[in-house]
Short mmCIF file of C-alpha atoms in Angstrom, two decimals:
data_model
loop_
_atom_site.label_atom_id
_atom_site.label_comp_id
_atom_site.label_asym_id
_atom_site.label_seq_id
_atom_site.Cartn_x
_atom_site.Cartn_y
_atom_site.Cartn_z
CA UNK V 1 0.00 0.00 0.00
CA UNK V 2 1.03 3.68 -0.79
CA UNK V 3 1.33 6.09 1.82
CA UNK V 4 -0.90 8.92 1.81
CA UNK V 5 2.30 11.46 1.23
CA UNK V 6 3.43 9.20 -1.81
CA UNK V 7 -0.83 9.47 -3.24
CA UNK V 8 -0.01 12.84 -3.05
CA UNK V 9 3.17 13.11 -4.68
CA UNK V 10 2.22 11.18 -7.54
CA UNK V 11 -0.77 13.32 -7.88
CA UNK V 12 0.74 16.72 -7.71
CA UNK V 13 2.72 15.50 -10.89
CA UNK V 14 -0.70 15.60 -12.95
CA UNK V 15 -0.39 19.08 -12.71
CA UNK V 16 2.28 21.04 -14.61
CA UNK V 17 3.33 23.28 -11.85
CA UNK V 18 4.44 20.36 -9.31
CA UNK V 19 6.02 18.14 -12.87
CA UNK V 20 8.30 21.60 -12.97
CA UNK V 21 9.27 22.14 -8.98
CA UNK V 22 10.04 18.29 -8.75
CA UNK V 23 11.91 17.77 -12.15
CA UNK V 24 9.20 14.48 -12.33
CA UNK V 25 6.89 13.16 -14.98
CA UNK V 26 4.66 10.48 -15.28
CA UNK V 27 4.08 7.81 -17.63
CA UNK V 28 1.72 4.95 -17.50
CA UNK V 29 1.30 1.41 -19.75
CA UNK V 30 3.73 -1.72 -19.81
CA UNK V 31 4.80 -1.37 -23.54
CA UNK V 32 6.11 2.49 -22.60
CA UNK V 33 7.70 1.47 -19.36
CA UNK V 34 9.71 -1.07 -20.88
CA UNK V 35 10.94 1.13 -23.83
CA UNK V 36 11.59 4.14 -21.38
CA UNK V 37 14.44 1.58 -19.06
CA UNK V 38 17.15 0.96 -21.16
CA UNK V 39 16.39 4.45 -23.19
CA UNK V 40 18.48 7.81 -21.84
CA UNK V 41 15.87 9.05 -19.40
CA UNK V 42 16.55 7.94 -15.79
CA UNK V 43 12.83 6.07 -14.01
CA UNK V 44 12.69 7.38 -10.72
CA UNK V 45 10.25 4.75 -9.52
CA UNK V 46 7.52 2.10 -11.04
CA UNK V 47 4.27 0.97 -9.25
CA UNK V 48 2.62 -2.59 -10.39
CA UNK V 49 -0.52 -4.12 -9.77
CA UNK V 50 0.76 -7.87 -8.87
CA UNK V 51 -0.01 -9.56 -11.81
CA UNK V 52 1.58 -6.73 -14.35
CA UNK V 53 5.37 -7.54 -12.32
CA UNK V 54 6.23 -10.51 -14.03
CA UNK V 55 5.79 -8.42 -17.30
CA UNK V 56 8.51 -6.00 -16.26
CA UNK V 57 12.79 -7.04 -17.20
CA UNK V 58 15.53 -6.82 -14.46
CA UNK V 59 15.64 -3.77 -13.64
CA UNK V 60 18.62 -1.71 -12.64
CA UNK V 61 18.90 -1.43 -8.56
CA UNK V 62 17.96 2.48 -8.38
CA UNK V 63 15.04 1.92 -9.89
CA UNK V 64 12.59 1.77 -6.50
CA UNK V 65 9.26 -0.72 -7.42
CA UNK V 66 6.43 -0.94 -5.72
CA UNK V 67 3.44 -3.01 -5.65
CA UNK V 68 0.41 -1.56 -5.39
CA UNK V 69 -3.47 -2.50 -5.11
CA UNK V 70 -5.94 -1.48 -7.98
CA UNK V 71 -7.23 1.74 -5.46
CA UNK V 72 -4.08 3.36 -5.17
CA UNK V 73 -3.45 2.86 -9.14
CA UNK V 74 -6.60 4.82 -9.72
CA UNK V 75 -6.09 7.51 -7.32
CA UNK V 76 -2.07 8.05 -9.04
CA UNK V 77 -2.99 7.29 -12.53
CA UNK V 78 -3.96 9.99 -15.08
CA UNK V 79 -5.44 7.85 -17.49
CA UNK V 80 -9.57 6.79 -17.16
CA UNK V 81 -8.82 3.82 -17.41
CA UNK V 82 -5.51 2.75 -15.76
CA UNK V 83 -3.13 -0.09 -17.64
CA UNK V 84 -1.83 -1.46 -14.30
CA UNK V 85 1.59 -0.08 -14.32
CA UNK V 86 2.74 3.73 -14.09
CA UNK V 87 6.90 5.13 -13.85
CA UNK V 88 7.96 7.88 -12.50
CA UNK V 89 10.79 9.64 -14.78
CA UNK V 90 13.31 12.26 -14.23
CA UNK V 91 12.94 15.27 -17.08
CA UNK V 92 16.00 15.52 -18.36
CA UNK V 93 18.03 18.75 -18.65
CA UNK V 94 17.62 20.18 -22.22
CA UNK V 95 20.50 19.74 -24.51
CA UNK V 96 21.75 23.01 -26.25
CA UNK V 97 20.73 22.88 -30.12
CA UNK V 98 23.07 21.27 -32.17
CA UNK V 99 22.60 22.89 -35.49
CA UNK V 100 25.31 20.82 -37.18
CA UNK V 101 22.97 18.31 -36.28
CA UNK V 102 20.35 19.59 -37.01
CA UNK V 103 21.71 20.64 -39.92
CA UNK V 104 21.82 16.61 -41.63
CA UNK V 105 18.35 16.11 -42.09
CA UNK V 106 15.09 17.25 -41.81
CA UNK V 107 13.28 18.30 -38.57
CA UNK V 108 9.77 19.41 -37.69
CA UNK V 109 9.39 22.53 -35.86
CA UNK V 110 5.93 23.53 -34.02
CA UNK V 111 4.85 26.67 -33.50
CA UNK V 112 2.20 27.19 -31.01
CA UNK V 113 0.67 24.04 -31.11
CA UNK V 114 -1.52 23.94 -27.50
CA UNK V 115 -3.05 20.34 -27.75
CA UNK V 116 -1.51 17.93 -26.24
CA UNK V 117 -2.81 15.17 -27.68
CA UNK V 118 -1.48 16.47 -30.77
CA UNK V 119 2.16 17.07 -29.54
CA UNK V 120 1.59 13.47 -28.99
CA UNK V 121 0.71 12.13 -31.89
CA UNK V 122 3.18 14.18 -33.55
CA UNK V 123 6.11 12.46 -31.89
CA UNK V 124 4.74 9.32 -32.46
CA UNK V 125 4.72 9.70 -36.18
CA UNK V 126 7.83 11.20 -36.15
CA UNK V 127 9.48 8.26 -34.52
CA UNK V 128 7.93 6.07 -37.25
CA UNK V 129 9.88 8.03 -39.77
CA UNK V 130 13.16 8.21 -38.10
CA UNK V 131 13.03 11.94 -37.55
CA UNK V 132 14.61 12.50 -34.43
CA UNK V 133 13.97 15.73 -33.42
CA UNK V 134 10.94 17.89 -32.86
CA UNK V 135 11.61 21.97 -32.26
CA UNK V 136 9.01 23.77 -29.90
CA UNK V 137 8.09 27.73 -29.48
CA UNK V 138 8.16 28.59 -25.66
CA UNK V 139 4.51 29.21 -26.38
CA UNK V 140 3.98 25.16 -27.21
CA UNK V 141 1.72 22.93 -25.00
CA UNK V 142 4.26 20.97 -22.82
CA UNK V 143 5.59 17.72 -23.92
CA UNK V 144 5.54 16.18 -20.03
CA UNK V 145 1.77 16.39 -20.11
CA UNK V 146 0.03 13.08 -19.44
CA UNK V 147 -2.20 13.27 -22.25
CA UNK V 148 1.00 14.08 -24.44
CA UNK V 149 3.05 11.55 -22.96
CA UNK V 150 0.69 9.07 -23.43
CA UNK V 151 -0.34 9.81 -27.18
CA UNK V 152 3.59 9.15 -28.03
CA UNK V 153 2.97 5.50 -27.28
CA UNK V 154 6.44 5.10 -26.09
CA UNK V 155 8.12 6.91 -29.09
CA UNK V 156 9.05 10.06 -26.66
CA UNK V 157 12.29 7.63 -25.51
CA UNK V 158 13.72 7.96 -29.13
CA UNK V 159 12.57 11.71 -30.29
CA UNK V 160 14.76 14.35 -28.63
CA UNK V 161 11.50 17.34 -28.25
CA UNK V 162 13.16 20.58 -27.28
CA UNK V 163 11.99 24.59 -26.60
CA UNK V 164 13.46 27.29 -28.03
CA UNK V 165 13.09 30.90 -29.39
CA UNK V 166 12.15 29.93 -33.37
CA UNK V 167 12.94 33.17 -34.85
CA UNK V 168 16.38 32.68 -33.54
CA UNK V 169 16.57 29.02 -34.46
CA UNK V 170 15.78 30.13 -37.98
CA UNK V 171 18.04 32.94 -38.46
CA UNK V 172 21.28 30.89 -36.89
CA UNK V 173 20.75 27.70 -38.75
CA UNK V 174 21.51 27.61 -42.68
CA UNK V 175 19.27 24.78 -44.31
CA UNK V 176 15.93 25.61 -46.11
CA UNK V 177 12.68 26.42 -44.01
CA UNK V 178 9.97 25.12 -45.39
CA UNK V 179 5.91 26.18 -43.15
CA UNK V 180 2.85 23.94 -43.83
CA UNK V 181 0.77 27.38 -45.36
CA UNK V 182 -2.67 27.48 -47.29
CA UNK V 183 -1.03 28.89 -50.07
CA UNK V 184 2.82 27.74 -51.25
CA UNK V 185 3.95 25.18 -53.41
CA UNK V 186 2.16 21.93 -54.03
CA UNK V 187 3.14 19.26 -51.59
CA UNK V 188 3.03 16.89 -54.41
CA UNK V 189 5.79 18.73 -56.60
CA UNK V 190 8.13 19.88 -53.85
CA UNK V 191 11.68 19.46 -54.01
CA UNK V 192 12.61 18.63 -50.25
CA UNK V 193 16.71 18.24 -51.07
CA UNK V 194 18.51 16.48 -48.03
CA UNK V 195 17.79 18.76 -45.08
CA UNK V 196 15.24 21.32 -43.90
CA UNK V 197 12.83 22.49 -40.95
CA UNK V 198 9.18 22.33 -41.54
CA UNK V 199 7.74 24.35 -39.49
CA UNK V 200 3.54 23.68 -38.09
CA UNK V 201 1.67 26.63 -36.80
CA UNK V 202 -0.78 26.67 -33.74
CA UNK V 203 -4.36 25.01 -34.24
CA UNK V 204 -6.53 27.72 -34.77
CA UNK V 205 -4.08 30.73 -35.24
CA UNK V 206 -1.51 28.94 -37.33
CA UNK V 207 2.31 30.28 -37.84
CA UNK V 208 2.76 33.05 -35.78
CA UNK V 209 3.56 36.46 -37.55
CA UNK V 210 7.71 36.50 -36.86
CA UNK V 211 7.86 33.23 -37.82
CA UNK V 212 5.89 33.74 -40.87
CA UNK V 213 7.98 36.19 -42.16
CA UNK V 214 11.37 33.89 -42.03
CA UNK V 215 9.75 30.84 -44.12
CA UNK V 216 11.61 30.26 -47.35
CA UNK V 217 9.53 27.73 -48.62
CA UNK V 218 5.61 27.54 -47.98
CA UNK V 219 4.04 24.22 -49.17
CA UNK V 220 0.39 23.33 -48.85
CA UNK V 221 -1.30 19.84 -49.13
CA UNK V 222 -3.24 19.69 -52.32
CA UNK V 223 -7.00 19.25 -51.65
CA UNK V 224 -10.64 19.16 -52.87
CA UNK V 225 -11.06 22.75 -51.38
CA UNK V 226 -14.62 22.02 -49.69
CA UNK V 227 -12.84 22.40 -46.11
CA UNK V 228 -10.54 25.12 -44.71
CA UNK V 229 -7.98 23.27 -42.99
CA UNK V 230 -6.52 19.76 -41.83
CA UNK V 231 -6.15 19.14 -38.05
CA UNK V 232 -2.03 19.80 -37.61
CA UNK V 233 -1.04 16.30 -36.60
CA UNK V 234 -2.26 14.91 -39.61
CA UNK V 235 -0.55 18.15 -41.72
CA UNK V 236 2.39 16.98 -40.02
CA UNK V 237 1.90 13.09 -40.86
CA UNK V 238 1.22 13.90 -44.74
CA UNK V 239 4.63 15.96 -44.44
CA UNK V 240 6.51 13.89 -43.06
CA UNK V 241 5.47 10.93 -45.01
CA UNK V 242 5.80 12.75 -48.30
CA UNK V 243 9.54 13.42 -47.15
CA UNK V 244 10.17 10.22 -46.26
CA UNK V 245 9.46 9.13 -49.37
CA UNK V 246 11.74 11.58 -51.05
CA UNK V 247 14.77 10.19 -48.80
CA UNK V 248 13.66 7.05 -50.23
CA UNK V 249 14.55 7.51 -53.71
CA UNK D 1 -32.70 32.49 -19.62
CA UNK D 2 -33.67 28.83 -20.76
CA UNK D 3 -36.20 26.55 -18.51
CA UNK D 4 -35.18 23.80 -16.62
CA UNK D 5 -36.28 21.63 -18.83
CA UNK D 6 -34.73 23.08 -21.39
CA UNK D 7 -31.59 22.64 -20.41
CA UNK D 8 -32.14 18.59 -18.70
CA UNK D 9 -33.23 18.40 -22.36
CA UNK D 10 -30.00 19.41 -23.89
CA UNK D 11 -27.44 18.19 -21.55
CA UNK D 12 -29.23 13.97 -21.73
CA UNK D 13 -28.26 14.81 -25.45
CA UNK D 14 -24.16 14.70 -24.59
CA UNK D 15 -25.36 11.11 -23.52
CA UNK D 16 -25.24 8.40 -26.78
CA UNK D 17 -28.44 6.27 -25.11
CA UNK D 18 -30.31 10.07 -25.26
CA UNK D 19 -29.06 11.11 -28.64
CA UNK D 20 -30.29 7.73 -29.85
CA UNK D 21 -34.07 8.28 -28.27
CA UNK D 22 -34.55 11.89 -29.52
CA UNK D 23 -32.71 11.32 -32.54
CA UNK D 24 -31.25 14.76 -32.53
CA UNK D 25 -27.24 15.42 -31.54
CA UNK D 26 -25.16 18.45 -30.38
CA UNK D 27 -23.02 20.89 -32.39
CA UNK D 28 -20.73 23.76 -31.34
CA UNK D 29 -18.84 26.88 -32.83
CA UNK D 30 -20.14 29.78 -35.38
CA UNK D 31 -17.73 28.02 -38.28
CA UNK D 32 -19.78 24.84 -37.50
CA UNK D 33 -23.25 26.07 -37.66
CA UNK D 34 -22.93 28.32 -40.41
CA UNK D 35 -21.90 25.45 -42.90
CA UNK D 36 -24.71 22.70 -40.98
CA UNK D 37 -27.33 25.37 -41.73
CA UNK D 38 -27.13 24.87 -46.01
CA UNK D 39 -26.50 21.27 -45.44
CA UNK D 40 -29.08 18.36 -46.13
CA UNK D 41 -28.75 18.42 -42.23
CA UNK D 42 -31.99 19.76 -40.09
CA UNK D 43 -31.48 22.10 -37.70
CA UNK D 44 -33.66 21.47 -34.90
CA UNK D 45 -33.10 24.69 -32.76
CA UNK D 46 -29.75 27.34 -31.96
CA UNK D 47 -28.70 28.87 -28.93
CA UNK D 48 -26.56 31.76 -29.13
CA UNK D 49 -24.94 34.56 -26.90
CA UNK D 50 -26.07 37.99 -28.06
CA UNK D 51 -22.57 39.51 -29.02
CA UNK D 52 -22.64 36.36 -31.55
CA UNK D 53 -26.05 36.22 -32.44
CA UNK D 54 -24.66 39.07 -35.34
CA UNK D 55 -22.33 36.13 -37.31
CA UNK D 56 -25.52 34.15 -38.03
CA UNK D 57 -27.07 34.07 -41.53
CA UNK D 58 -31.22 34.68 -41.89
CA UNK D 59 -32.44 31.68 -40.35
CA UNK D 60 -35.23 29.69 -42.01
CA UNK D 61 -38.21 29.68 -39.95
CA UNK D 62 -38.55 26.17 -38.88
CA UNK D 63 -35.46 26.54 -36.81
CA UNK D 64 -36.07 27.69 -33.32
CA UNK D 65 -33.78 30.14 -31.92
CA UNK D 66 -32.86 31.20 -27.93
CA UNK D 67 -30.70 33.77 -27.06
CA UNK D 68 -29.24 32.92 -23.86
CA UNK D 69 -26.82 33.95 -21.36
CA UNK D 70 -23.67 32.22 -20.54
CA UNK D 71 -24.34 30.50 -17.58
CA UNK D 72 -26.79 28.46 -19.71
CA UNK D 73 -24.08 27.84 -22.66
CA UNK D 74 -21.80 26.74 -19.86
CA UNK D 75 -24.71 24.39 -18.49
CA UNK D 76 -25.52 22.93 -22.25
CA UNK D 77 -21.82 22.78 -23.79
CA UNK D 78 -20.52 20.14 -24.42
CA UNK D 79 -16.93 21.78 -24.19
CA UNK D 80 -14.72 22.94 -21.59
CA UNK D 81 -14.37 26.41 -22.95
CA UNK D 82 -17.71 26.72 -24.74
CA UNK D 83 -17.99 29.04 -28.30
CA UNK D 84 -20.81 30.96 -27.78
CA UNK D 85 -22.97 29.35 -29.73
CA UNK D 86 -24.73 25.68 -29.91
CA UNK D 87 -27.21 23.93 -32.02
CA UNK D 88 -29.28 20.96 -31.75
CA UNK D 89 -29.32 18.79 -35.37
CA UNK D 90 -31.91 15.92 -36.19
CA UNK D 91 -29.96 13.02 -36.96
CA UNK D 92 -30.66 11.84 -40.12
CA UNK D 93 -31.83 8.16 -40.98
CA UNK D 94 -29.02 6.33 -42.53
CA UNK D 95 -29.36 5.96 -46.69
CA UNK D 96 -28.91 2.72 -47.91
CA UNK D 97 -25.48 2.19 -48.96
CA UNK D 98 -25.26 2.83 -52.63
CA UNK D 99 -22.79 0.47 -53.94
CA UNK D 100 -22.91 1.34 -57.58
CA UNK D 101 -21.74 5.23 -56.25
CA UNK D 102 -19.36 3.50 -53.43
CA UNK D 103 -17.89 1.66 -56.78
CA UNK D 104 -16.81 4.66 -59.15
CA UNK D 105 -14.34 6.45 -56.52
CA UNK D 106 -12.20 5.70 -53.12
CA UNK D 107 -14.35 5.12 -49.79
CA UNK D 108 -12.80 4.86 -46.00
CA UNK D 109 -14.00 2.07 -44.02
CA UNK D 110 -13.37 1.35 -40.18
CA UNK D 111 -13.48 -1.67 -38.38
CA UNK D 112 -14.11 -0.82 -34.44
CA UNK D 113 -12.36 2.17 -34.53
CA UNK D 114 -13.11 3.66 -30.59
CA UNK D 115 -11.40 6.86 -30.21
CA UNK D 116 -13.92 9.45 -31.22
CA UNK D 117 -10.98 12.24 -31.57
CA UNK D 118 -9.66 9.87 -33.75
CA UNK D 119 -13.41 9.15 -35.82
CA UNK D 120 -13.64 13.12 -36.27
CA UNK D 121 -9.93 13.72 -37.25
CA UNK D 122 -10.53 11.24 -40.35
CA UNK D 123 -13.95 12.75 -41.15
CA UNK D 124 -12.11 16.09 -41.70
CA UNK D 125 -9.33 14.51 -43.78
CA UNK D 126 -11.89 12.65 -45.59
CA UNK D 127 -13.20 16.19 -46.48
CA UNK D 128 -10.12 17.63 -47.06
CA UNK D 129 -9.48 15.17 -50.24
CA UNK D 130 -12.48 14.88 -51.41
CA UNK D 131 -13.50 11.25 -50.32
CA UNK D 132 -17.49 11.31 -49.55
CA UNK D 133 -18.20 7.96 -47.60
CA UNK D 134 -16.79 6.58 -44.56
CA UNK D 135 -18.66 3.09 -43.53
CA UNK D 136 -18.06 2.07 -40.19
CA UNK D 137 -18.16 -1.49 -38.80
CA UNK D 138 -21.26 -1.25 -36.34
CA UNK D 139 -18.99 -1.37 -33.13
CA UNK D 140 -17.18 1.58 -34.11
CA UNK D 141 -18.15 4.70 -31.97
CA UNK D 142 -20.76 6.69 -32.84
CA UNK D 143 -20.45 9.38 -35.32
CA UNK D 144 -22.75 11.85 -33.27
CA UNK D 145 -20.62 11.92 -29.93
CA UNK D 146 -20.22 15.14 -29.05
CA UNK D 147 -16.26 14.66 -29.50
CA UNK D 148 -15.89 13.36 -32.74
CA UNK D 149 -18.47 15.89 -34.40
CA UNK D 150 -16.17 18.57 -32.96
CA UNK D 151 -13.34 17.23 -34.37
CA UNK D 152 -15.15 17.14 -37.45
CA UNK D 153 -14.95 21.02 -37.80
CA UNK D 154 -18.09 21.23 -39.45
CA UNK D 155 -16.92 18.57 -42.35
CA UNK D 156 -19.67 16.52 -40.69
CA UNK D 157 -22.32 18.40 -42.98
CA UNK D 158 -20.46 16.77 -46.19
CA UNK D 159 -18.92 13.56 -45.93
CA UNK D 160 -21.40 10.63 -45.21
CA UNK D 161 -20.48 8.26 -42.28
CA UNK D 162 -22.47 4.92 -42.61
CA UNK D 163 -22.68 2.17 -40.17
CA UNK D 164 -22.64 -1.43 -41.69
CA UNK D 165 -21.58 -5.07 -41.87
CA UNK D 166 -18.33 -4.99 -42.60
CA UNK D 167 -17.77 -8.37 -44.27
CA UNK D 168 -20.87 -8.40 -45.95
CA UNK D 169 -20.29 -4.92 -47.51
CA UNK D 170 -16.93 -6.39 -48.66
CA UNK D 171 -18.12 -9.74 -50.13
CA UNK D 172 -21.06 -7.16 -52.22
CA UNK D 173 -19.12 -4.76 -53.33
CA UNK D 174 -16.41 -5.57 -56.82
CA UNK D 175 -13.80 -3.21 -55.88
CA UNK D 176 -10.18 -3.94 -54.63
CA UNK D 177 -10.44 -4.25 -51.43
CA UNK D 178 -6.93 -2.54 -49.65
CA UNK D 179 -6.05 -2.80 -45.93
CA UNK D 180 -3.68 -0.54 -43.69
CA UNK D 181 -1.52 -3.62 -41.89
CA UNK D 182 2.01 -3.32 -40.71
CA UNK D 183 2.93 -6.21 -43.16
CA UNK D 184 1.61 -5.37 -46.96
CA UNK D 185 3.06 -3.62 -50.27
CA UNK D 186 4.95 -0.54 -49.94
CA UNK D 187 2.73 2.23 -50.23
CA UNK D 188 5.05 4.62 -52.30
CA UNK D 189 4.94 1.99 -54.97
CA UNK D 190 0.57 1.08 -54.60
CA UNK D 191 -0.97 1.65 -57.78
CA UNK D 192 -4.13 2.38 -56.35
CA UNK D 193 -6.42 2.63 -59.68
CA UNK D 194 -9.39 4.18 -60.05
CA UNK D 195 -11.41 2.70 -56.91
CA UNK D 196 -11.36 0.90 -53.73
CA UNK D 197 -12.27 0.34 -50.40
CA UNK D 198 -9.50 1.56 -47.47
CA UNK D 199 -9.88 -0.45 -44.55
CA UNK D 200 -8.39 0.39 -40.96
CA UNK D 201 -8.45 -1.36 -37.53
CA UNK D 202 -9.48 -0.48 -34.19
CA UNK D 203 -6.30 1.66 -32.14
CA UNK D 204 -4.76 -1.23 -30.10
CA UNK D 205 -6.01 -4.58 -31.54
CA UNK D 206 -5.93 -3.78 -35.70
CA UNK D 207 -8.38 -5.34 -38.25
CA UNK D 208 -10.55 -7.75 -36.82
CA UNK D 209 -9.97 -11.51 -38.36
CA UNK D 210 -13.32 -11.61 -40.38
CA UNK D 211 -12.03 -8.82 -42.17
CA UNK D 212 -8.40 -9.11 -42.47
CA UNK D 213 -9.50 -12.59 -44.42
CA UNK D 214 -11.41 -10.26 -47.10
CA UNK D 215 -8.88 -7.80 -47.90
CA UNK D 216 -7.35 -7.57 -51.23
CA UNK D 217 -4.60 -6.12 -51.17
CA UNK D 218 -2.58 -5.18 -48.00
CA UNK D 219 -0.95 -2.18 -48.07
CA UNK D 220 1.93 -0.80 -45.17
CA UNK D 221 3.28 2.60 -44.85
CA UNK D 222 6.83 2.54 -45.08
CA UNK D 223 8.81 3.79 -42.09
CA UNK D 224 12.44 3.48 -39.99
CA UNK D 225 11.07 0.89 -37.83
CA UNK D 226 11.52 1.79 -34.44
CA UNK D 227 8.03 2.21 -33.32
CA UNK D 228 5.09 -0.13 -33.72
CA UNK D 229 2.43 1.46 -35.56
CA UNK D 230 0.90 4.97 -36.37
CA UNK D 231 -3.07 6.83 -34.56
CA UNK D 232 -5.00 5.19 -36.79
CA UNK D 233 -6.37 8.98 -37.84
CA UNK D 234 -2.44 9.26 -39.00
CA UNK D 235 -1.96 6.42 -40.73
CA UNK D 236 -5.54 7.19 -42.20
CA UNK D 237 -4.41 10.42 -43.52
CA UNK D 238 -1.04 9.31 -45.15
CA UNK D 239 -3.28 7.02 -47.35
CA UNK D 240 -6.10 9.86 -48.53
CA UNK D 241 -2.96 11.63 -49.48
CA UNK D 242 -1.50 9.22 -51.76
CA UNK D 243 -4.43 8.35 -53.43
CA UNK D 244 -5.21 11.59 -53.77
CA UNK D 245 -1.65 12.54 -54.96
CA UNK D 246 -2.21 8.93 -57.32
CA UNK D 247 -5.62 10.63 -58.59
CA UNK D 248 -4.08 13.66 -59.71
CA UNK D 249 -1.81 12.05 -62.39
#
């Protein structure tokens, strides 16, 4: 049984505020756990129902486990319905940018994007196509929210998601920036060479005005025209599989 | 200021069993209204805050509307941050499925998908390219939940989302028949033709056996392989763009 004072630790780290002051995040499911042990972030701690343990590897002797009844689960987890094992994981210090890095390939930037669920999804399906790094405004939702964490299905152990001024990220780094816009290039004719930043705007506002101004290369998805706009996760799927398939040839 | 009943009225209709009695569902948001209003949909009755009572067209006189205040809108919404204005649709008895129309162009169809984000995120994508039927195996959640028809953005009012035996429809209809599984022909090299049904699984367990045994031709979206699988509204999305890319030729 949990303590009271470890119920309300766990708890305080739904919240945003309490994720920041303790350097903590949660994430919940057996398939994430097991990709997040052997990845770079350090697990603080795992609770188990009993008959999730003998699911779980070896695990490495800081790594505190506790079993825990099916009550307690509910009152930690974030998730409606709780999968019957949730970590605890240190955020890691952000790296600096390394443009030269950056520089080799091509890497999606977001610009405002405030649902989490579609922060997510966007790291998942950037993980499927071996794009390792995703660029955030200041102004983006945070990538440590449950809902977030969850929606990456694992993939935020492999896809380094980091904040930063984009106006100065753009004017530093020297590779083509290319914005999902309503009006640019077709999608289906565009050149994508060997490197670039594509860059999504928020939900309803898209790209903000600075950022706007610095895009070399708008592209838009070609479409029937009935309907204004696609939802930005799935902008950012069709991207990123059309330059996926580019690398391919 | 709306009655009591009134408002016990609308809020039983952000339950499925209560949609289902009255026949009649909830949607939300100027953008939304103003394109259900031309639609084949009927507009039952609209509630509206006075500073946005201005962004509606004439009405047509069958449709019933309340200006309210918004303690009522916060009451009725369905939403967390409600947009000032709501309307009540009658849900329309399903057409029979048309197979000779399903037969001349592309259709979606999902087998038990659950998330209703995820329903309303391929509605809109549907919309975006064109594609005008999505049939839905009959477990998949329901098209009217308050969720997915957000999600829709008001694409709701032009793409038509059937329910319908899934295997039957299958064994009718003399189309190729093409499948989103992890194991299939490379997508970047599908010549899709000039028809076909697109069929995708439910979010954690796939295509469901009857089905997978009917599909033509099963098609995988290539990817670095370090994650298991794409949201199905993803995944979804990369297809309608290929085919769409594959129809503009």
């Amino acid at each position: 049984m949990l303590s009271k004072s470890q119920i309300g630790f766990i708890k305080s780290l739904h919240q945003k505020k309490y994720r920041k002051e303790h350097g903590i995040f949660i994430i919940e499911g057996i398939k994430s756990i097991i990709e997040f042990i052997p990845s770079g972030f350090q697990i603080h701690s795992i609770y188990v129902l009993n008959e999730y343990q003998h699911l779980l590897p070896e695990l490495p002797s800081n790594i505190k486990l506790f079993e825990i009844n099916s009550k307690d689960l509910d009152k930690i987890s974030t998730l409606q319905a709780p999968q019957g094992i949730l970590a605890l994981v240190h955020i890691p210090v952000q790296e600096k940018l390394n443009l030269a890095e950056l520089s080799t390939g091509f890497s999606l930037v977001l610009d405002g994007v405030q649902d989490p669920g579609n922060l997510g999804t966007i790291i998942r399906t950037a993980d499927w196509f071996g794009f390792k790094h995703i660029i955030c405004s200041p102004n983006t939702v945070e990538v440590y929210n449950p809902k977030t964490v969850q929606s990456t299905m694992g993939s935020l152990c492999r896809v380094k998601v980091l904040y930063q001024d984009l106006p100065e990220l753009i004017q530093e780094i020297n590779i083509p920036v290319f914005g999902a816009l309503l009006e640019g290039e077709n999608m289906y004719q565009t050149n994508w060479g060997k490197s670039g930043l594509i860059v999504f705007g928020n939900e309803g506002k898209g790209l903000s005005p600075e950022v706007i101004n610095l895009i070399d290369r708008p592209v838009t998805i070609p479409g029937a025209g009935l309907t204004e706009s696609l939802n930005v996760a799935v902008s950012a799927a069709i991207f990123c599989a059309d330059i996926f398939r580019n690398l391919q040839k």
